[in-house]
Tab-separated table of C-alpha atoms and ligand atoms in Angstrom:
chain	number	residue	atom	x	y	z
P	1	UNK	CA	-15.063	11.135	-38.445
P	2	UNK	CA	-15.447	7.427	-37.866
P	3	UNK	CA	-12.705	5.855	-35.790
P	4	UNK	CA	-13.916	2.366	-36.680
P	5	UNK	CA	-16.199	1.273	-39.453
P	6	UNK	CA	-17.357	-2.263	-40.180
P	7	UNK	CA	-19.038	-3.073	-43.472
P	8	UNK	CA	-20.936	-6.355	-43.662
P	9	UNK	CA	-18.456	-8.032	-41.338
P	10	UNK	CA	-19.306	-11.576	-40.265
P	11	UNK	CA	-17.539	-14.534	-38.688
P	12	UNK	CA	-18.332	-18.244	-38.780
P	13	UNK	CA	-16.657	-21.061	-36.876
P	14	UNK	CA	-17.431	-24.121	-38.967
P	15	UNK	CA	-21.224	-24.130	-39.083
P	16	UNK	CA	-21.591	-21.769	-36.098
P	17	UNK	CA	-22.278	-18.179	-37.113
P	18	UNK	CA	-20.654	-16.334	-34.231
P	19	UNK	CA	-21.437	-13.003	-35.890
P	20	UNK	CA	-24.016	-12.351	-38.625
P	21	UNK	CA	-23.083	-9.705	-41.259
P	22	UNK	CA	-22.926	-6.402	-39.440
P	23	UNK	CA	-22.593	-2.711	-40.325
P	24	UNK	CA	-21.401	-0.621	-37.451
P	25	UNK	CA	-19.259	2.408	-36.733
P	26	UNK	CA	-17.734	4.193	-33.772
P	27	UNK	CA	-17.050	7.936	-33.946
P	28	UNK	CA	-13.799	9.470	-32.783
P	29	UNK	CA	-13.881	10.102	-29.024
P	30	UNK	CA	-16.987	7.993	-28.470
P	31	UNK	CA	-17.445	5.450	-25.657
P	32	UNK	CA	-19.357	2.504	-27.082
P	33	UNK	CA	-20.288	-0.683	-25.218
P	34	UNK	CA	-21.023	-4.101	-26.685
P	35	UNK	CA	-23.653	-5.587	-24.388
P	36	UNK	CA	-25.271	-8.999	-24.601
P	37	UNK	CA	-25.620	-12.419	-22.986
P	38	UNK	CA	-22.877	-15.023	-22.986
P	39	UNK	CA	-22.177	-16.346	-26.479
P	40	UNK	CA	-23.821	-13.398	-28.273
P	41	UNK	CA	-20.639	-12.558	-30.215
P	42	UNK	CA	-19.162	-9.652	-28.235
P	43	UNK	CA	-15.612	-10.990	-27.945
P	44	UNK	CA	-15.723	-12.145	-31.558
P	45	UNK	CA	-16.567	-8.598	-32.669
P	46	UNK	CA	-13.823	-7.092	-30.511
P	47	UNK	CA	-11.256	-9.625	-31.721
P	48	UNK	CA	-12.168	-8.905	-35.336
P	49	UNK	CA	-11.389	-5.231	-34.776
P	50	UNK	CA	-8.187	-6.039	-32.858
P	51	UNK	CA	-7.080	-8.403	-35.621
P	52	UNK	CA	-6.927	-11.512	-33.425
P	53	UNK	CA	-9.631	-13.109	-35.588
P	54	UNK	CA	-10.153	-12.564	-39.298
P	55	UNK	CA	-13.629	-12.006	-40.747
P	56	UNK	CA	-15.440	-14.575	-42.907
P	57	UNK	CA	-16.800	-11.650	-44.933
P	58	UNK	CA	-16.715	-7.853	-44.996
P	59	UNK	CA	-14.148	-5.094	-44.494
P	60	UNK	CA	-12.913	-3.240	-41.395
P	61	UNK	CA	-11.711	0.369	-41.476
P	62	UNK	CA	-9.837	2.354	-38.825
P	63	UNK	CA	-9.851	6.108	-39.542
P	64	UNK	CA	-10.947	5.362	-43.080
P	65	UNK	CA	-8.059	2.973	-43.792
P	66	UNK	CA	-8.907	-0.622	-44.670
P	67	UNK	CA	-7.085	-2.698	-42.035
P	68	UNK	CA	-8.925	-5.972	-42.655
P	69	UNK	CA	-5.713	-7.764	-43.590
P	70	UNK	CA	-3.308	-5.854	-41.306
P	71	UNK	CA	-1.688	-7.722	-38.376
P	72	UNK	CA	-2.775	-6.670	-34.847
P	73	UNK	CA	0.478	-4.788	-34.177
P	74	UNK	CA	-0.011	-2.568	-37.227
P	75	UNK	CA	-3.489	-1.412	-36.187
P	76	UNK	CA	-2.421	1.076	-33.491
P	77	UNK	CA	-5.024	-0.166	-31.018
P	78	UNK	CA	-4.744	-0.826	-27.302
P	79	UNK	CA	-6.416	-3.815	-25.721
P	80	UNK	CA	-7.244	-4.516	-22.085
P	81	UNK	CA	-8.227	-8.085	-21.267
P	82	UNK	CA	-10.307	-9.478	-18.463
P	83	UNK	CA	-7.416	-11.390	-16.879
P	84	UNK	CA	-5.101	-8.325	-16.677
P	85	UNK	CA	-2.374	-10.148	-18.654
P	86	UNK	CA	0.412	-8.470	-16.695
P	87	UNK	CA	3.796	-10.180	-16.773
P	88	UNK	CA	4.219	-11.664	-13.280
P	89	UNK	CA	8.019	-11.634	-13.056
P	90	UNK	CA	8.271	-7.956	-14.026
P	91	UNK	CA	7.699	-4.959	-11.763
P	92	UNK	CA	4.827	-2.587	-12.423
P	93	UNK	CA	7.341	-0.143	-13.929
P	94	UNK	CA	8.691	-2.749	-16.349
P	95	UNK	CA	5.209	-3.945	-17.259
P	96	UNK	CA	4.145	-0.443	-18.219
P	97	UNK	CA	7.495	0.404	-19.842
P	98	UNK	CA	7.351	-2.725	-21.985
P	99	UNK	CA	5.373	-1.321	-24.946
P	100	UNK	CA	7.601	1.793	-24.921
P	101	UNK	CA	10.814	-0.271	-24.941
P	102	UNK	CA	9.415	-2.250	-27.860
P	103	UNK	CA	8.970	1.113	-29.567
P	104	UNK	CA	12.629	2.017	-28.711
P	105	UNK	CA	11.776	5.126	-26.692
P	106	UNK	CA	14.759	6.738	-24.827
P	107	UNK	CA	14.986	5.700	-21.143
P	108	UNK	CA	14.431	9.126	-19.559
P	109	UNK	CA	11.329	9.605	-21.646
P	110	UNK	CA	10.091	6.144	-20.628
P	111	UNK	CA	10.538	7.082	-16.938
P	112	UNK	CA	8.588	10.286	-17.434
P	113	UNK	CA	5.759	8.545	-19.323
P	114	UNK	CA	5.416	5.714	-16.787
P	115	UNK	CA	5.219	8.189	-13.904
P	116	UNK	CA	2.637	10.194	-15.808
P	117	UNK	CA	0.290	7.247	-16.426
P	118	UNK	CA	0.695	5.893	-12.888
P	119	UNK	CA	-0.426	9.314	-11.649
P	120	UNK	CA	-3.330	9.190	-14.093
P	121	UNK	CA	-4.590	5.853	-12.743
P	122	UNK	CA	-3.908	7.162	-9.207
P	123	UNK	CA	-1.209	4.662	-8.270
P	124	UNK	CA	1.837	6.905	-7.906
P	125	UNK	CA	3.842	4.770	-5.435
P	126	UNK	CA	3.795	1.199	-6.657
P	127	UNK	CA	6.207	1.207	-9.612
P	128	UNK	CA	8.676	-1.168	-7.957
P	129	UNK	CA	6.106	-3.812	-6.918
P	130	UNK	CA	5.329	-7.062	-8.717
P	131	UNK	CA	1.747	-7.702	-9.908
P	132	UNK	CA	1.123	-10.334	-7.214
P	133	UNK	CA	1.764	-7.677	-4.564
P	134	UNK	CA	-1.250	-5.712	-5.830
P	135	UNK	CA	-4.996	-6.066	-5.325
P	136	UNK	CA	-7.208	-7.056	-8.264
P	137	UNK	CA	-8.364	-3.481	-8.770
P	138	UNK	CA	-4.788	-2.188	-8.680
P	139	UNK	CA	-3.685	-4.791	-11.229
P	140	UNK	CA	-6.592	-3.715	-13.396
P	141	UNK	CA	-5.461	-0.100	-13.209
P	142	UNK	CA	-1.897	-1.124	-14.096
P	143	UNK	CA	-3.163	-2.938	-17.214
P	144	UNK	CA	-5.076	0.183	-18.110
P	145	UNK	CA	-1.921	2.278	-17.547
P	146	UNK	CA	0.082	-0.077	-19.761
P	147	UNK	CA	-2.555	0.325	-22.435
P	148	UNK	CA	-2.760	4.133	-22.383
P	149	UNK	CA	0.989	4.730	-22.031
P	150	UNK	CA	1.615	4.612	-25.781
P	151	UNK	CA	-1.351	6.874	-26.620
P	152	UNK	CA	-3.428	4.488	-28.702
P	153	UNK	CA	-6.194	6.260	-30.613
P	154	UNK	CA	-8.575	3.461	-29.710
P	155	UNK	CA	-8.793	1.160	-26.710
P	156	UNK	CA	-10.682	-2.128	-26.787
P	157	UNK	CA	-11.764	-3.433	-23.387
P	158	UNK	CA	-13.037	-7.010	-23.050
P	159	UNK	CA	-14.891	-7.302	-19.733
P	160	UNK	CA	-11.963	-5.635	-17.961
P	161	UNK	CA	-13.939	-5.251	-14.732
P	162	UNK	CA	-15.522	-8.698	-14.669
P	163	UNK	CA	-13.326	-10.036	-11.881
P	164	UNK	CA	-13.849	-7.141	-9.505
P	165	UNK	CA	-16.363	-6.791	-6.688
P	166	UNK	CA	-19.235	-4.362	-7.113
P	167	UNK	CA	-17.706	-1.442	-5.229
P	168	UNK	CA	-14.344	-1.667	-6.972
P	169	UNK	CA	-16.071	-2.141	-10.294
P	170	UNK	CA	-18.028	1.071	-9.831
P	171	UNK	CA	-14.841	2.885	-8.868
P	172	UNK	CA	-13.050	1.575	-11.965
P	173	UNK	CA	-16.004	2.476	-14.185
P	174	UNK	CA	-15.646	6.007	-12.903
P	175	UNK	CA	-11.855	5.979	-13.493
P	176	UNK	CA	-12.236	4.699	-17.047
P	177	UNK	CA	-14.857	7.359	-17.807
P	178	UNK	CA	-12.536	10.005	-16.364
P	179	UNK	CA	-9.621	8.797	-18.501
P	180	UNK	CA	-11.900	8.703	-21.501
P	181	UNK	CA	-12.935	12.312	-20.916
P	182	UNK	CA	-9.412	13.561	-20.062
P	183	UNK	CA	-7.532	11.823	-22.848
P	184	UNK	CA	-10.238	11.856	-25.521
P	185	UNK	CA	-9.432	8.238	-26.457
P	186	UNK	CA	-12.118	6.330	-28.351
P	187	UNK	CA	-13.180	3.309	-26.294
P	188	UNK	CA	-15.026	0.145	-27.200
P	189	UNK	CA	-15.980	-1.807	-24.098
P	190	UNK	CA	-17.498	-5.280	-23.722
P	191	UNK	CA	-19.732	-6.242	-20.832
P	192	UNK	CA	-22.734	-8.363	-19.976
P	193	UNK	CA	-23.546	-6.061	-17.065
P	194	UNK	CA	-26.434	-3.804	-18.069
P	195	UNK	CA	-25.783	-1.282	-15.284
P	196	UNK	CA	-22.179	-0.869	-16.425
P	197	UNK	CA	-23.329	-0.372	-20.009
P	198	UNK	CA	-26.010	2.134	-19.038
P	199	UNK	CA	-23.780	4.186	-16.763
P	200	UNK	CA	-20.658	4.344	-18.930
P	201	UNK	CA	-21.641	4.471	-22.572
P	202	UNK	CA	-22.399	7.134	-25.136
P	203	UNK	CA	-23.983	4.349	-27.180
P	204	UNK	CA	-24.748	0.685	-26.596
P	205	UNK	CA	-24.657	-2.090	-29.176
P	206	UNK	CA	-27.057	-4.696	-27.829
P	207	UNK	CA	-26.204	-8.159	-29.185
P	208	UNK	CA	-28.112	-11.428	-29.149
P	209	UNK	CA	-27.097	-14.709	-30.807
P	210	UNK	CA	-24.555	-13.137	-33.132
P	211	UNK	CA	-26.899	-10.346	-34.240
P	212	UNK	CA	-27.345	-6.728	-33.316
P	213	UNK	CA	-30.708	-6.186	-31.640
P	214	UNK	CA	-30.379	-2.434	-31.365
P	215	UNK	CA	-27.767	0.311	-31.398
P	216	UNK	CA	-28.840	3.300	-29.328
P	217	UNK	CA	-27.973	5.665	-26.480
P	218	UNK	CA	-28.616	4.191	-23.010
P	219	UNK	CA	-31.637	6.433	-22.600
P	220	UNK	CA	-33.125	5.484	-25.974
P	221	UNK	CA	-32.530	1.797	-25.343
P	222	UNK	CA	-34.368	1.986	-22.023
P	223	UNK	CA	-37.207	4.211	-23.220
P	224	UNK	CA	-37.716	2.887	-26.740
P	225	UNK	CA	-36.510	-0.701	-27.032
P	226	UNK	CA	-37.301	-2.028	-30.489
P	227	UNK	CA	-37.572	-5.698	-29.554
P	228	UNK	CA	-38.948	-7.716	-26.651
P	229	UNK	CA	-35.394	-8.977	-26.052
P	230	UNK	CA	-34.083	-5.406	-25.746
P	231	UNK	CA	-36.949	-4.453	-23.443
P	232	UNK	CA	-36.225	-7.359	-21.084
P	233	UNK	CA	-32.431	-7.183	-21.201
P	234	UNK	CA	-32.284	-3.526	-20.133
P	235	UNK	CA	-34.077	-3.010	-16.840
P	236	UNK	CA	-37.235	-4.831	-15.831
P	237	UNK	CA	-40.055	-5.085	-18.345
P	238	UNK	CA	-43.724	-5.924	-17.958
P	239	UNK	CA	-44.607	-7.364	-21.365
P	240	UNK	CA	-48.231	-7.999	-22.248
P	241	UNK	CA	-49.058	-9.864	-25.471
P	242	UNK	CA	-51.882	-8.536	-27.577
P	243	UNK	CA	-53.409	-7.902	-30.987
P	244	UNK	CA	-53.885	-4.467	-32.505
P	245	UNK	CA	-57.586	-3.671	-32.948
P	246	UNK	CA	-57.400	-0.113	-34.236
P	247	UNK	CA	-56.736	3.361	-32.965
P	248	UNK	CA	-58.464	6.078	-30.994
P	249	UNK	CA	-57.005	9.561	-31.250
P	250	UNK	CA	-53.343	9.431	-30.261
P	251	UNK	CA	-53.501	5.846	-29.056
P	252	UNK	CA	-53.559	2.344	-30.429
P	253	UNK	CA	-56.194	-0.031	-29.068
P	254	UNK	CA	-54.804	-3.485	-28.328
P	255	UNK	CA	-56.775	-6.480	-27.114
P	256	UNK	CA	-54.909	-8.320	-24.340
P	257	UNK	CA	-55.649	-10.798	-21.549
P	258	UNK	CA	-56.125	-7.673	-19.391
P	259	UNK	CA	-58.817	-6.300	-21.705
P	260	UNK	CA	-58.557	-3.573	-24.333
P	261	UNK	CA	-55.478	-1.494	-23.525
P	262	UNK	CA	-54.472	1.866	-24.936
P	263	UNK	CA	-50.875	2.212	-26.031
P	264	UNK	CA	-48.719	5.015	-27.396
P	265	UNK	CA	-48.452	5.016	-31.199
P	266	UNK	CA	-45.063	4.032	-32.565
P	267	UNK	CA	-43.281	5.713	-35.448
P	268	UNK	CA	-43.403	2.392	-37.313
P	269	UNK	CA	-46.532	1.473	-39.257
P	270	UNK	CA	-48.744	-1.045	-37.433
P	271	UNK	CA	-51.640	-2.771	-39.095
P	272	UNK	CA	-54.862	-3.990	-37.560
P	273	UNK	CA	-54.542	-7.602	-36.466
P	274	UNK	CA	-50.768	-7.315	-35.862
P	275	UNK	CA	-49.439	-9.313	-32.926
P	276	UNK	CA	-47.533	-6.999	-30.569
P	277	UNK	CA	-46.163	-6.868	-27.064
P	278	UNK	CA	-46.965	-3.965	-24.796
P	279	UNK	CA	-44.170	-2.717	-22.559
P	280	UNK	CA	-44.932	-1.041	-19.235
P	281	UNK	CA	-41.932	-0.285	-17.010
P	282	UNK	CA	-42.379	-1.034	-13.277
P	283	UNK	CA	-41.914	2.618	-12.300
P	284	UNK	CA	-44.763	3.673	-14.621
P	285	UNK	CA	-47.322	1.542	-12.793
P	286	UNK	CA	-49.388	3.204	-10.079
P	287	UNK	CA	-50.649	0.957	-7.278
P	288	UNK	CA	-53.275	1.767	-4.649
P	289	UNK	CA	-55.207	-0.410	-2.189
P	290	UNK	CA	-58.548	-1.575	-3.582
P	291	UNK	CA	-61.540	0.049	-1.841
P	292	UNK	CA	-63.481	-2.195	0.524
P	293	UNK	CA	-66.920	-1.420	-0.879
P	294	UNK	CA	-67.934	-1.725	-4.529
P	295	UNK	CA	-67.987	1.343	-6.706
P	296	UNK	CA	-69.668	1.622	-10.089
P	297	UNK	CA	-67.158	4.079	-11.577
P	298	UNK	CA	-64.348	1.758	-10.576
P	299	UNK	CA	-66.116	-1.311	-11.982
P	300	UNK	CA	-66.464	0.562	-15.276
P	301	UNK	CA	-62.789	1.531	-15.264
P	302	UNK	CA	-61.840	-2.098	-14.704
P	303	UNK	CA	-64.211	-3.298	-17.427
P	304	UNK	CA	-62.707	-0.666	-19.761
P	305	UNK	CA	-59.142	-1.839	-19.147
P	306	UNK	CA	-58.171	1.514	-17.610
P	307	UNK	CA	-57.585	-0.003	-14.166
P	308	UNK	CA	-56.639	-3.520	-13.123
P	309	UNK	CA	-57.571	-5.361	-9.946
P	310	UNK	CA	-54.955	-7.731	-8.582
P	311	UNK	CA	-53.425	-9.375	-5.548
P	312	UNK	CA	-50.149	-8.280	-4.004
P	313	UNK	CA	-47.918	-11.351	-3.801
P	314	UNK	CA	-44.637	-9.963	-2.599
P	315	UNK	CA	-42.799	-6.730	-1.815
P	316	UNK	CA	-39.005	-6.454	-1.890
P	317	UNK	CA	-37.071	-3.436	-0.660
P	318	UNK	CA	-34.053	-2.594	-2.826
P	319	UNK	CA	-32.400	0.338	-1.118
P	320	UNK	CA	-34.458	3.405	-1.883
P	321	UNK	CA	-37.131	1.658	-3.956
P	322	UNK	CA	-39.640	-1.096	-3.310
P	323	UNK	CA	-40.648	-3.681	-5.895
P	324	UNK	CA	-44.060	-5.265	-5.688
P	325	UNK	CA	-45.184	-8.368	-7.533
P	326	UNK	CA	-48.883	-8.239	-8.327
P	327	UNK	CA	-50.906	-11.150	-9.710
P	328	UNK	CA	-53.626	-10.163	-12.175
P	329	UNK	CA	-56.424	-12.271	-13.680
P	330	UNK	CA	-55.240	-14.543	-16.499
P	331	UNK	CA	-52.261	-15.569	-14.323
P	332	UNK	CA	-50.280	-12.510	-15.296
P	333	UNK	CA	-47.684	-10.987	-13.011
P	334	UNK	CA	-46.928	-7.273	-13.087
P	335	UNK	CA	-43.915	-5.746	-11.352
P	336	UNK	CA	-44.517	-2.365	-9.753
P	337	UNK	CA	-41.739	-0.115	-8.493
P	338	UNK	CA	-42.341	2.633	-5.966
P	339	UNK	CA	-40.092	4.992	-4.041
P	340	UNK	CA	-39.404	3.410	-0.656
P	341	UNK	CA	-40.601	6.375	1.319
P	342	UNK	CA	-44.098	6.018	-0.097
P	343	UNK	CA	-44.925	3.254	2.284
P	344	UNK	CA	-44.874	-0.364	1.149
P	345	UNK	CA	-45.981	-1.115	4.702
P	346	UNK	CA	-49.425	0.111	3.700
P	347	UNK	CA	-49.751	-2.956	1.476
P	348	UNK	CA	-49.819	-6.352	3.124
P	349	UNK	CA	-49.066	-9.559	1.249
P	350	UNK	CA	-52.308	-10.940	-0.169
P	351	UNK	CA	-53.923	-7.469	-0.210
P	352	UNK	CA	-56.248	-6.480	-3.047
P	353	UNK	CA	-54.765	-3.652	-5.064
P	354	UNK	CA	-55.588	-1.590	-8.131
P	355	UNK	CA	-53.061	-0.857	-10.833
P	356	UNK	CA	-53.084	1.664	-13.616
P	357	UNK	CA	-50.694	3.449	-15.945
P	358	UNK	CA	-50.842	6.219	-18.514
P	359	UNK	CA	-51.298	5.072	-22.144
P	360	UNK	CA	-48.173	7.148	-22.933
P	361	UNK	CA	-46.190	4.794	-20.667
P	362	UNK	CA	-47.466	1.731	-22.504
P	363	UNK	CA	-45.350	1.100	-25.593
P	364	UNK	CA	-46.002	-1.195	-28.508
P	365	UNK	CA	-43.157	-3.526	-29.443
P	366	UNK	CA	-43.446	-5.128	-32.832
P	367	UNK	CA	-40.643	-7.724	-32.788
P	368	UNK	CA	-39.590	-10.498	-30.483
X	401	ATP	N1	-12.624	-20.337	-31.560
X	401	ATP	C1	-13.902	-20.689	-31.640
X	401	ATP	N2	-14.293	-21.844	-32.215
X	401	ATP	C2	-15.593	-22.192	-32.313
X	401	ATP	N3	-16.610	-21.438	-31.867
X	401	ATP	C3	-16.305	-20.271	-31.274
X	401	ATP	C4	-14.943	-19.830	-31.129
X	401	ATP	N4	-14.966	-18.633	-30.499
X	401	ATP	C5	-16.265	-18.344	-30.258
X	401	ATP	N5	-17.076	-19.325	-30.731
X	401	ATP	C6	-18.545	-19.337	-30.674
X	401	ATP	O1	-19.038	-18.113	-31.188
X	401	ATP	C7	-20.123	-17.619	-30.421
X	401	ATP	C8	-19.815	-16.220	-29.913
X	401	ATP	O2	-18.745	-16.272	-28.984
X	401	ATP	P1	-18.125	-14.993	-28.268
X	401	ATP	O3	-16.899	-15.412	-27.557
X	401	ATP	O4	-17.989	-13.899	-29.267
X	401	ATP	O5	-19.296	-14.640	-27.243
X	401	ATP	P2	-19.337	-13.513	-26.097
X	401	ATP	O6	-20.531	-12.663	-26.398
X	401	ATP	O7	-18.040	-12.843	-25.957
X	401	ATP	O8	-19.681	-14.390	-24.801
X	401	ATP	P3	-19.147	-14.247	-23.263
X	401	ATP	O9	-20.015	-13.182	-22.627
X	401	ATP	O10	-19.448	-15.601	-22.693
X	401	ATP	O11	-17.706	-13.894	-23.269
X	401	ATP	C9	-20.365	-18.643	-29.335
X	401	ATP	O12	-21.401	-19.486	-29.741
X	401	ATP	C10	-19.048	-19.384	-29.248
X	401	ATP	O13	-19.243	-20.708	-28.816
X	402	MG	MG1	-16.584	-12.753	-24.388
């Protein structure tokens, strides 16, 4: 069953189309992330579902009920904001108890519920403190506790971890995933952090300029991006422009500044003469030092576009992996990623290197 369903929902502000008409649904129990650059329409989409903003067109359904015109309080949704939005003069207990008091729950039940959620977010001993006596991460967990205390069927999170440092953010990502799994609450999260989206989500809605670029699982989005934007936004992408010349067996033949390259066929129809981009991920590129003496077989491989001679410009160690920047003829730069243990030291800056990759790891992308 769909927890949320949007049918042709859009939103304009004057002449600005913050969100182009969109069809989109979230299944019960799913963890979905809205990912995209600043201004791409993520908050607008979340606010439309929460009822803080009304759509310019389209209808919104929660559990099959049309709630397009319902006020926020009647939608039964929880919302966690980036700035915690805790009430500063109230203790943690009173902050969390607030939504239950509004719902006129008996006091002993309120005490039991507040203790339960504070245990859940692993802050059992801070009920009597004020928000300013807590760290940022603790305040964040209290806002989460206040949100889950009244068992909403759906929680909307707008960059709730944006203000936290990397370590705390990773910890909170883990906590939110745990709560999601334990409580079975449907969650719709907003972030512009690709790592957060990839590590937390069942599905990602990738947004760009008020439009959906792609809706897919993290794995699918990384392995089979449909657009050049999607390829570059998720991970690092080597994109090579080219024109389709034909096919040979399982592969497409594409003419590029690096010569004729073989690429994996896509499920979409591609015609001869079509302008495409070829995507090769850094970890799919093999790099070896170029041999000192000339070699006919190698010259042929280079002429054929099966191997590429270049110059190593830079190597950067990022923990367990090393990233190399290699300059190829035609002023093209290719990023190569290798496991750190496999010796970047062997390659000096300015060294001549040879690159190659399997045609299966070279994907055709048809749209910008
Ligand atoms: N109240 C408003 N009035 C006018 N324009 C608005 C309003 N709210 C948002 N916009 C515009 O709509 C577009 C989408 O904004 P939105 O807040 O949804 O982006 P976002 O993806 O959440 O960005 P960020 O990552 O910076 O939070 C932007 O161009 C923004 O300027
Ligand atoms: Mg926003």
